[in-house]
XYZ file of C-alpha atoms in Angstrom:
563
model
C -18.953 26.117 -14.488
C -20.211 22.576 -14.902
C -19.558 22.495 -18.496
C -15.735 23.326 -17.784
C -15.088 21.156 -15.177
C -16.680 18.516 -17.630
C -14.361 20.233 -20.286
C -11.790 19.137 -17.801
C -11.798 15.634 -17.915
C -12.553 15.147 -21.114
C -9.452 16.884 -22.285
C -7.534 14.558 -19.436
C -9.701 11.448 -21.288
C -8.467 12.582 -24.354
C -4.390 12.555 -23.369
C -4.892 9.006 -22.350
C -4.797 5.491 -24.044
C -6.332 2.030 -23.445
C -9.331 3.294 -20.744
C -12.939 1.125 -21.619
C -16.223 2.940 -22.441
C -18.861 0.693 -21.970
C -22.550 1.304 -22.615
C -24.247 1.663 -18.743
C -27.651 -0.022 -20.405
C -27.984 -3.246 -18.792
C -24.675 -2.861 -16.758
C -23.810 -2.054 -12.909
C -22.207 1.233 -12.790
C -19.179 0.822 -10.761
C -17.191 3.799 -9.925
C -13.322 2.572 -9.123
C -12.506 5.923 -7.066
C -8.994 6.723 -5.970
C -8.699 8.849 -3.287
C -5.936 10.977 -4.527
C -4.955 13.315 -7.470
C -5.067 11.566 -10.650
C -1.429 12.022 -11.181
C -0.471 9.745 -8.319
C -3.627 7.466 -9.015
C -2.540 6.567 -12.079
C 0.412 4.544 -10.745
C -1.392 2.715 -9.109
C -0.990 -0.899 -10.610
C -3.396 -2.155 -8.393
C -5.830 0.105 -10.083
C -5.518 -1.019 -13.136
C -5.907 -4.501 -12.220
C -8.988 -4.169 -10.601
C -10.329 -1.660 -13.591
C -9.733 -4.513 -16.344
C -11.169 -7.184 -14.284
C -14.521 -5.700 -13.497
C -14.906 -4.010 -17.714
C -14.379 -7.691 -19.096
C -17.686 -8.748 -17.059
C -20.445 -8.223 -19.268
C -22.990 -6.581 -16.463
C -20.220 -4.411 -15.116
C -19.171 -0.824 -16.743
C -16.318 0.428 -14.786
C -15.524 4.292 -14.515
C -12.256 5.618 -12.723
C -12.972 9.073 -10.286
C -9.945 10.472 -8.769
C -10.111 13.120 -5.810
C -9.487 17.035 -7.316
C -7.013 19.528 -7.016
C -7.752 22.244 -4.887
C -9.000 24.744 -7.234
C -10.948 21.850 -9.040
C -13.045 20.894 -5.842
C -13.945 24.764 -4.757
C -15.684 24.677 -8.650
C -17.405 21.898 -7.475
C -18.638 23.321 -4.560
C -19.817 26.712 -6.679
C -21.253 24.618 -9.553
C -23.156 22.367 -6.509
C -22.348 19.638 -8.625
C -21.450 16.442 -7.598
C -17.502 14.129 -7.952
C -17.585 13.360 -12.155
C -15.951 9.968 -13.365
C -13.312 10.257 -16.155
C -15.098 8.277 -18.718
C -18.832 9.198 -18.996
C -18.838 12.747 -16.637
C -21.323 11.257 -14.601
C -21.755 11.884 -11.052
C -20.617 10.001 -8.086
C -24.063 9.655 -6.696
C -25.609 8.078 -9.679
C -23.494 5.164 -9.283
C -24.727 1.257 -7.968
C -21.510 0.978 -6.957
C -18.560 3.093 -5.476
C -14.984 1.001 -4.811
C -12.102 2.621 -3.348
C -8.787 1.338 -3.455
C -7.552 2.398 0.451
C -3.599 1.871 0.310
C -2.407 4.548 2.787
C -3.954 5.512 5.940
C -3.590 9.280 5.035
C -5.265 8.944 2.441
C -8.417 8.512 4.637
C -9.348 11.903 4.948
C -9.313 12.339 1.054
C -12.161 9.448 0.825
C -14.243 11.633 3.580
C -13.616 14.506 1.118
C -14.759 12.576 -2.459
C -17.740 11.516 -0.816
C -18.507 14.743 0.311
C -17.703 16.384 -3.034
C -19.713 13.306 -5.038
C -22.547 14.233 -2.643
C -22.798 10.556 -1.200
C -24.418 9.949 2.293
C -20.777 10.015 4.405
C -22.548 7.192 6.947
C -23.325 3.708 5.930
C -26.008 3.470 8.725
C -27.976 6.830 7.161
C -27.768 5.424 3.435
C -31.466 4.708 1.793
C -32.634 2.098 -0.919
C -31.588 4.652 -4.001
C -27.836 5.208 -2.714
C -24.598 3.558 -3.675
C -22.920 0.680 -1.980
C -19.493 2.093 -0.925
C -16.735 -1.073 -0.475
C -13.186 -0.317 0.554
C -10.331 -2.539 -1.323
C -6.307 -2.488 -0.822
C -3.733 -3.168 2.049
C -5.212 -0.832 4.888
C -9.040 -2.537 4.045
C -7.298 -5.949 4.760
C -5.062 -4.982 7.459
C -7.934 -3.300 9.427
C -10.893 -1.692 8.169
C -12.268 -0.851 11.579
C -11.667 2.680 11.090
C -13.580 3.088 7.929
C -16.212 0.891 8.789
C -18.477 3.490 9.925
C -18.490 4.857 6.295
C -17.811 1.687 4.463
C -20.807 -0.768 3.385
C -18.832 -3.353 2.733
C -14.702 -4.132 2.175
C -12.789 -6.839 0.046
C -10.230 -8.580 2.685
C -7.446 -9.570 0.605
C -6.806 -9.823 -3.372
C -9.162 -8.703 -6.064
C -9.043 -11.171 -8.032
C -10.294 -13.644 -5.450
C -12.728 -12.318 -4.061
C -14.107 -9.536 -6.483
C -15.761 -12.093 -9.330
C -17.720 -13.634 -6.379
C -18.765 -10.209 -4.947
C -20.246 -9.050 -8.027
C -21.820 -12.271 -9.310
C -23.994 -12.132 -6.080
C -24.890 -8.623 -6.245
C -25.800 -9.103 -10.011
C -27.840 -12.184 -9.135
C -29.442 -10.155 -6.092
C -30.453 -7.099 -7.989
C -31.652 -9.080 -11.143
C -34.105 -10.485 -7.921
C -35.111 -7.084 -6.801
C -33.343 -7.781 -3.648
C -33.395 -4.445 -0.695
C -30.454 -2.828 0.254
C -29.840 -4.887 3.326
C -30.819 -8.074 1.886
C -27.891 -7.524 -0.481
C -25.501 -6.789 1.969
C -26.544 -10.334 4.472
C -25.999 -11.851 0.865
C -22.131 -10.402 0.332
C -21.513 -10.899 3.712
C -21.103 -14.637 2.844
C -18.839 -14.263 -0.042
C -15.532 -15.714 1.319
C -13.294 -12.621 1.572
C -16.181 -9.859 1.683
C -16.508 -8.326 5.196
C -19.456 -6.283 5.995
C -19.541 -4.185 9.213
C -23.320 -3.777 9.645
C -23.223 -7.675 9.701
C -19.697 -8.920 11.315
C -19.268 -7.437 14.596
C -15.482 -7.128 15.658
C -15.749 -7.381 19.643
C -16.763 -11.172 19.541
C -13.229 -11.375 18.804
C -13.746 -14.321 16.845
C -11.977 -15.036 13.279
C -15.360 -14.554 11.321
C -13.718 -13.607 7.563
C -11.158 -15.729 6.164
C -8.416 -13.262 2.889
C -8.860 -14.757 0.237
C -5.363 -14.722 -2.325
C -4.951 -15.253 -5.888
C -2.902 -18.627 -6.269
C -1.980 -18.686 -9.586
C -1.005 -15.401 -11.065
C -1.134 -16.459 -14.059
C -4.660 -17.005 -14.575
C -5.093 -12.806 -14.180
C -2.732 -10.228 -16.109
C -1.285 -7.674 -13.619
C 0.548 -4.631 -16.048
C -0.798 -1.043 -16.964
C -3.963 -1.018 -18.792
C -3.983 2.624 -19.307
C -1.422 5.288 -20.577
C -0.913 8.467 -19.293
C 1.633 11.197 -19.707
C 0.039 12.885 -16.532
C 1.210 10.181 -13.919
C 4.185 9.780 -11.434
C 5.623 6.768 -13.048
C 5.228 7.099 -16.726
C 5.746 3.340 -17.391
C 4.292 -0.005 -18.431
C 4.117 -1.424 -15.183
C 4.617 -5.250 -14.633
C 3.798 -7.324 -12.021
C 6.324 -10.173 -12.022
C 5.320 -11.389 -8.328
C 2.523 -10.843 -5.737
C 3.553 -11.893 -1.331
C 6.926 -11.838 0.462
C 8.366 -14.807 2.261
C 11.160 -13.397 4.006
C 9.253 -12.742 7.490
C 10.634 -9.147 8.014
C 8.790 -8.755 11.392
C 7.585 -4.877 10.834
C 6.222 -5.880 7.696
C 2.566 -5.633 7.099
C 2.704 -6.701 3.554
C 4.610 -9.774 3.904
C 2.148 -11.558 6.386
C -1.050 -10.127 4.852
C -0.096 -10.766 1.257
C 1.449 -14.772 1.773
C 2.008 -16.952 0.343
C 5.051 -15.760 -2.069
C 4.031 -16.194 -5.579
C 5.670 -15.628 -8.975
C 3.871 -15.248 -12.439
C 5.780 -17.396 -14.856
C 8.182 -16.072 -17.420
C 5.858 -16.483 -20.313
C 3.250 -14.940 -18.605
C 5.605 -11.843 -18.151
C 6.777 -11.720 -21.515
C 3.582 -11.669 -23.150
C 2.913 -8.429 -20.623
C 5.726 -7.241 -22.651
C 4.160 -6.738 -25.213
C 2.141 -3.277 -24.006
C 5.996 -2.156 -23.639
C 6.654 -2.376 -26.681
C 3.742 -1.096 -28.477
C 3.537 1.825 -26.132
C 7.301 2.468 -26.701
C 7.532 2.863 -22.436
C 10.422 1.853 -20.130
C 9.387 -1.387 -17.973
C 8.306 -1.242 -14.266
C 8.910 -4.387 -12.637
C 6.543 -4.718 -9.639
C 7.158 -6.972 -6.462
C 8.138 -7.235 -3.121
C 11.535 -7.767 -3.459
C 12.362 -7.963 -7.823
C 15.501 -9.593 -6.944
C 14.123 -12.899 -5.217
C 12.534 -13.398 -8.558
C 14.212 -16.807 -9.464
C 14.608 -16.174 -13.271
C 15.751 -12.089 -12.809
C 18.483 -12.745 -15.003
C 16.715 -14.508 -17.695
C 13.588 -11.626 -17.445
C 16.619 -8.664 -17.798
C 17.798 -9.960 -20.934
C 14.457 -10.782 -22.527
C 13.574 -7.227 -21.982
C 17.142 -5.352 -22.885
C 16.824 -7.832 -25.876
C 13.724 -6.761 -27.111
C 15.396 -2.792 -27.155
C 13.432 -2.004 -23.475
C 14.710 -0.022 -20.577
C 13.679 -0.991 -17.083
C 13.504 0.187 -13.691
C 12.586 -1.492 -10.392
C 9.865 -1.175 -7.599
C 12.024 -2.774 -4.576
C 15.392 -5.055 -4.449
C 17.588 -6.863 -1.996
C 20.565 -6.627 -1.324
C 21.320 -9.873 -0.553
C 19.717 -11.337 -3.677
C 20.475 -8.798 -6.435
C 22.986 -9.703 -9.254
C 25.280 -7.853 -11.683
C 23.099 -8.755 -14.510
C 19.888 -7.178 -12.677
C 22.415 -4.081 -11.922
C 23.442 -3.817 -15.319
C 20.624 -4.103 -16.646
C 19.343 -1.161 -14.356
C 21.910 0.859 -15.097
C 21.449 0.586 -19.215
C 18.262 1.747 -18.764
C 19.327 4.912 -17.010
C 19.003 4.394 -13.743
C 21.476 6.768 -11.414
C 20.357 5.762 -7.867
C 20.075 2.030 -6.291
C 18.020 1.936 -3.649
C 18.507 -0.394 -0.667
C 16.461 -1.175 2.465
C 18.478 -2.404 5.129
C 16.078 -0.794 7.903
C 18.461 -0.194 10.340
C 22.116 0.784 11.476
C 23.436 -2.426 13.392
C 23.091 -6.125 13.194
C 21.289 -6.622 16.600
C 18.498 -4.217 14.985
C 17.984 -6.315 11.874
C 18.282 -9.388 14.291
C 15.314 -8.002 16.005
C 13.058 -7.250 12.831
C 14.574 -10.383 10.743
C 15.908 -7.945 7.775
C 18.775 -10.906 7.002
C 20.599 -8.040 5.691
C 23.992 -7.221 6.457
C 26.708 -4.206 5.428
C 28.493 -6.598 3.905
C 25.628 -7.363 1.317
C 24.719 -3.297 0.764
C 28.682 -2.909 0.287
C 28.515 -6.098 -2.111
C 25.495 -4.206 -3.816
C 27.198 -1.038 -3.752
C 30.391 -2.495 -5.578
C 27.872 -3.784 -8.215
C 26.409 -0.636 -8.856
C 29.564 1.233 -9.235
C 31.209 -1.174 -11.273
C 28.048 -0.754 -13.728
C 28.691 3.275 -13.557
C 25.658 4.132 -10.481
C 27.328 6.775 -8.319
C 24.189 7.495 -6.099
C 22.440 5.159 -3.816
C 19.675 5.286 -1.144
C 19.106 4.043 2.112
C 15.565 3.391 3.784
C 16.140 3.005 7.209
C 13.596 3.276 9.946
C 13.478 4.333 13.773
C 11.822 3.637 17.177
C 11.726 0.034 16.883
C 11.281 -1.867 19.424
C 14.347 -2.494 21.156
C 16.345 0.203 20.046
C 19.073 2.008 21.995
C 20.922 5.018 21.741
C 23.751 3.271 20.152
C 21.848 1.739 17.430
C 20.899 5.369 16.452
C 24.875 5.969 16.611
C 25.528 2.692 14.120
C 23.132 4.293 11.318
C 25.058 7.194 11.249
C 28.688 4.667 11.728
C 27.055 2.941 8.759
C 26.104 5.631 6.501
C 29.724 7.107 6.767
C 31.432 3.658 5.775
C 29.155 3.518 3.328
C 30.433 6.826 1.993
C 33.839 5.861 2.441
C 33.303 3.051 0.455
C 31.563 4.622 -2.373
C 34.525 7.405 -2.788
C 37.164 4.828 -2.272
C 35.932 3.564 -5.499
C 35.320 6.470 -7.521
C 31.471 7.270 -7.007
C 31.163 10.639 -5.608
C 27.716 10.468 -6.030
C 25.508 11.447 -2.895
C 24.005 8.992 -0.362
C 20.598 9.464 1.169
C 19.328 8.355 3.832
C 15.239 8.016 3.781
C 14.121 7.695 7.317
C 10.529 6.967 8.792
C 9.684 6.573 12.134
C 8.426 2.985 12.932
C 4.759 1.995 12.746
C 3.061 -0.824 14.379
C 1.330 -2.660 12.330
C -1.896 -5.276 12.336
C -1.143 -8.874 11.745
C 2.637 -8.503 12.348
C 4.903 -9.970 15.382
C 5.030 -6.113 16.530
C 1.217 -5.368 16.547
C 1.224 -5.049 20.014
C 4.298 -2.508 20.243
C 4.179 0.828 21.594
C 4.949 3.102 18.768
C 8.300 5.134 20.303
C 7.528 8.400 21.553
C 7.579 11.360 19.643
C 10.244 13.475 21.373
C 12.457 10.404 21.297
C 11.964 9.938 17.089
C 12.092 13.948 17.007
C 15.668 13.602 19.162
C 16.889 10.896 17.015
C 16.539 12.402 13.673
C 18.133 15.496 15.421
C 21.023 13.456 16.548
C 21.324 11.379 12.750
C 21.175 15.002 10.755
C 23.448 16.690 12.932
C 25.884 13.839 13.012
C 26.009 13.848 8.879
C 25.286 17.325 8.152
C 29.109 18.221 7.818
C 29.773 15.281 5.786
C 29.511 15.932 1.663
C 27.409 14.719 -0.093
C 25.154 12.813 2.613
C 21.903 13.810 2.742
C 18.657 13.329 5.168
C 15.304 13.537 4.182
C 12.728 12.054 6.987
C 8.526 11.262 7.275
C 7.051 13.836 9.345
C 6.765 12.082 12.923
C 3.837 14.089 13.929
C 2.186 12.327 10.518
C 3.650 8.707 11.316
C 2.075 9.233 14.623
C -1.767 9.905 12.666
C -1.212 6.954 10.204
C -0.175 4.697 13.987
C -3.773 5.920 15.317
C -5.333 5.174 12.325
C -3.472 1.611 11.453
C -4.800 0.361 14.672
C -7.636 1.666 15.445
C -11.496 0.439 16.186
C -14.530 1.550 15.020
C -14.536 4.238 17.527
C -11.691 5.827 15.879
C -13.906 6.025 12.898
C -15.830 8.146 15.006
C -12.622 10.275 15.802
C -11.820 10.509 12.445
C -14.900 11.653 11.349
C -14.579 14.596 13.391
C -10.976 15.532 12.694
C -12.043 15.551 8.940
C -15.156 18.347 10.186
C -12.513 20.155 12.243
C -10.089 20.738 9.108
C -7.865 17.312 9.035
C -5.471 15.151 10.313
C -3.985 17.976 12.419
C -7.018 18.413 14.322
C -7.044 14.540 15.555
C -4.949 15.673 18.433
C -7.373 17.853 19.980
C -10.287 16.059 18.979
C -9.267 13.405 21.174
C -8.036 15.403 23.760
C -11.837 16.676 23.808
C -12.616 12.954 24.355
C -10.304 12.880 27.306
C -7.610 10.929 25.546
C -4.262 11.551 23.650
C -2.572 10.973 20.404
C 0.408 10.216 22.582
C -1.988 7.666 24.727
C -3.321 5.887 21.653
C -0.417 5.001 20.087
C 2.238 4.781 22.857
C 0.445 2.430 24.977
C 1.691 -1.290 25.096
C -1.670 -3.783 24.196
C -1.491 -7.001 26.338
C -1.331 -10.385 24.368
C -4.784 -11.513 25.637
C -6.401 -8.428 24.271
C -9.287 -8.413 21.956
C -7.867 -6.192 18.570
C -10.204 -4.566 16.331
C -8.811 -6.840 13.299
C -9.228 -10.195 15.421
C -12.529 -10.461 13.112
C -10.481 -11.170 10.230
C -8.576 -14.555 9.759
C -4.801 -13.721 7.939
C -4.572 -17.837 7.758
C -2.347 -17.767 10.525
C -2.565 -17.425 14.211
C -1.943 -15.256 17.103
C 0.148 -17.781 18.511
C 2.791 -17.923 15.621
C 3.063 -14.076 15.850
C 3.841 -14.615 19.435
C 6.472 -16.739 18.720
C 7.801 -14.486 16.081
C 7.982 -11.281 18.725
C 9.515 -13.495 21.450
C 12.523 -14.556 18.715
C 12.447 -10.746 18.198
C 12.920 -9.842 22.122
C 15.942 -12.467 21.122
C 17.956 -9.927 18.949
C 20.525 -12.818 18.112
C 21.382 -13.362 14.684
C 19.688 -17.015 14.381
C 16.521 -15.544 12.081
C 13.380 -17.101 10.665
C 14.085 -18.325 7.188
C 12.316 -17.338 4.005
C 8.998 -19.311 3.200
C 10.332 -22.488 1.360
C 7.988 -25.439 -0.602
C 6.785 -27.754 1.616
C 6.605 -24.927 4.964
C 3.626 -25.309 7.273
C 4.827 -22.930 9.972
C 2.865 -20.249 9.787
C -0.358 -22.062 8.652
C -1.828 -20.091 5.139
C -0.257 -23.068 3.064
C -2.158 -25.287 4.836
């Protein structure tokens, strides 16, 4: 059994292109674990970033582990043998190291599972002298580790490349030293950006760990390392800029990831060059692709070279024909948009800055360069919302319709709809999430509304689910505890009742308004701005005019991380 599940990933190793095998002799083993199925793993750019970085240090040998398919795990269990890396076969609990990249809170239960499977001690507190150091990397670790912390020895707040060189140059020096387990971990805790529960306590409430951010992309390469034809997005993957400045209020990623940056243009077109040799269509990675200030320039150096492209994210306010063009030679047949929501006072509130006239500008630029689908992402319960702004995303989606067939595109619309989630370190992290009969009634009301209208369709994030990631976004270390024992009682749908045995609700944990004064479980980590400037951001929210909060611009101190 052992030898086929080794059989396994071999023949997986063997399909791919561009992984490192580097002798372990004299190295730290470092297993970069993923904590879902290879296929969606594997498109994971931040992955491969972090991957390169650590193999090109000469006391590093990085191995990739990804969490198993069904089948694959219950041969785990009968073999008795522990989680196996891709590269060597080895073992999860034979490595010095174990790094996950955490970039959805669902996800958590998987990274229970993989350390369960790679027979690793689950609790940080219960692990001995001989056992791996497990660190947590990735949006959710910088947003708010609390959760994890109970099963986390460490996390990375912020971007790899900042803070990961550091990390491991002290742990090198420390074992070379014969250093113990917890002297290693008092030593990490000072690396700027490293944040070690068993050292930083959260309910001091004081800013105690400062992200650390990459300033100049340039100086790191951010594309695929590795090719795969077993992955959801079977590209060479680009990252052309890192950070949003447009101050969408909702937005987790645009206030934990500032300040905006852009690589330059001859960084990206050297990245280019895995395109081409790999024969793959370009995936251009960023917040928004379309505030990329030479978009125009990038589209014809890669059409020119005889590439196709495709596109993470755009705006609809920014995008141009070339950039649709462009798109649309390289096969695309739906443009995706992101207004958010249905009427203007609704973006007012969450500072979108995008209007119908700029989707329907979009729209005309996408059928004039032969698109005939597009796609909406729109989002519900925020706070503020009425009944009638529930009514204006359905108004909305039918002029949009109108509009499309009035031209000639009798493609199909969709609307992609996910029930708001609060979120640390933005203007609405003390929100109430809306509750779950009124999301349930609304996406009754939107799909009824548009299910006699062709060619319109629906699809929607489970709201029972939104409400688990909520818990889970802002939760302390004693939802850690929770979580621990939803994973024993079978998963996130046991959460509910697990807390109900603690005399509490799901309902109760995310529905209830926090109070500005309160001490949050993520107040130990410093964003580089304050409290005070996300007060002032929710109370232009509570506004809903249309005066907004302009993008970042050179020179802008409001906020405080380009201070």
């Amino acid at each position: 059994m052992v030898w086929k599940l080794k059989e396994q990933l071999k023949a997986q190793l063997a399909r791919e292109t561009g992984y490192y095998s580097r002798p372990s002799g004299g190295r730290h083993r470092f297993a970069l674990a993923y904590p879902n199925s290879y296929f969606v793993g594997m498109s994971n750019l931040g992955l491969h970033i972090v991957y390169r970085l650590l193999n090109e240090r000469q006391d590093t040998a990085c191995e990739r582990v990804f969490l198993p398919e069904r089948k694959q795990q219950q041969a785990y269990e009968k073999a008795r043998q522990p989680l196996m890396t891709m590269e060597s076969q080895t073992g999860l609990n034979r490595f010095d190291i174990i790094g996950f990249v955490v970039s959805f809170e669902m996800d958590y239960f998987n990274i229970l599972r993989m350390l369960e499977l790679g027979k690793v001690v689950p609790m940080a507190a219960d692990r001995g002298e001989q056992d791996a150091l497990v660190i947590g990397g990735g949006p959710c670790a910088t947003f708010n580790p609390e959760p994890l912390s109970l099963f986390f020895d460490a996390f990375i707040i912020g971007e790899g490349e900042a803070v990961l060189p550091g990390f491991m140059d002290v742990y090198h020096a420390k074992k070379l030293a014969g250093a113990g387990r917890q002297e290693i971990l008092e030593a990490l805790s000072h690396v700027p950006g490293v944040y070690v529960p068993s050292v930083h306590r959260p309910e001091k409430g004081e800013h105690q760990v400062v992200r650390q951010w990459q300033q100049n992309l340039d100086d790191f390469p951010g594309e695929t390392v590795i090719y795969t034809e077993d992955t959801e997005f079977n590209l060479h993957l680009v990252e052309i800029a890192r950070g949003c400045g447009r101050h969408c209020r909702f937005c987790m990623a645009g206030y934990c990831f500032r300040k905006p940056r852009n690589r330059s243009l001859e960084a990206i077109e050297k990245m280019l060059a895995g395109a081409k040799a790999s024969g793959r269509r370009v995936g251009l990675m960023g917040a928004a692709i379309s505030d990329y200030p030479e978009i125009d320039s990038l589209c014809r150096e890669i059409l020119g070279d005889g590439l196709s492209m495709s596109v993470a994210s755009f705006r609809a306010d920014s995008v141009t024909q070339e950039l649709v063009d462009s798109l649309a030679a390289s096969g695309l047949r739906t443009l995706t948009m992101a207004p958010e929501a249905g009427s203007s006072r609704m973006r007012a509130v969450v500072n979108k800055g995008i209007e119908e006239q700029h989707l329907l500008n979009a729209m005309d630029m996408g059928i004039r360069a032969g698109i005939r689908n597009f796609r909406l992402y729109i989002m519900i319960g925020l706070p503020g919302e009425e009944p009638e702004d529930i009514q204006a995303i359905v108004d909305m989606a039918c002029r949009l319709k109108d509009f499309m067939e009035k031209h000639g595109a009798m493609g199909r619309l969709t609307l992609s709809i996910n029930p708001f989630i609060p979120k640390p370190f933005t203007p609405f992290q003390w929100e109430p999430m809306a509750p779950l009969k009124y999301i349930q009634g609304a996406l009754k009301s939107i799909t009824s509304a548009l299910r006699k209208r062709h060619n319109i369709e629906v699809i929607a994030e489970s709201p029972r689910d939104a409400y688990v990631q909520a818990f889970l976004a802002r939760g302390n270390r004693q939802a850690g505890e929770v979580l621990w024992e939803a994973y024993q009682a079978g998963g996130s749908k046991a959460i509910k009742s697990v807390l109900k045995a603690r005399g509490s609700s799901l309902d109760e944990q995310v529905s209830r308004l926090r109070q500005l004064d309160e001490v949050l479980p993520w107040d130990v980590l410093d964003m580089g701005f304050t409290k005070a400037y996300l007060i002032k951001e929710r109370q232009e929210a509570c506004k809903a005019e249309p005066a907004r909060t302009i993008r970042c611009f050179d020179g802008c101190h409001r906020c405080g991380v380009c201070k």
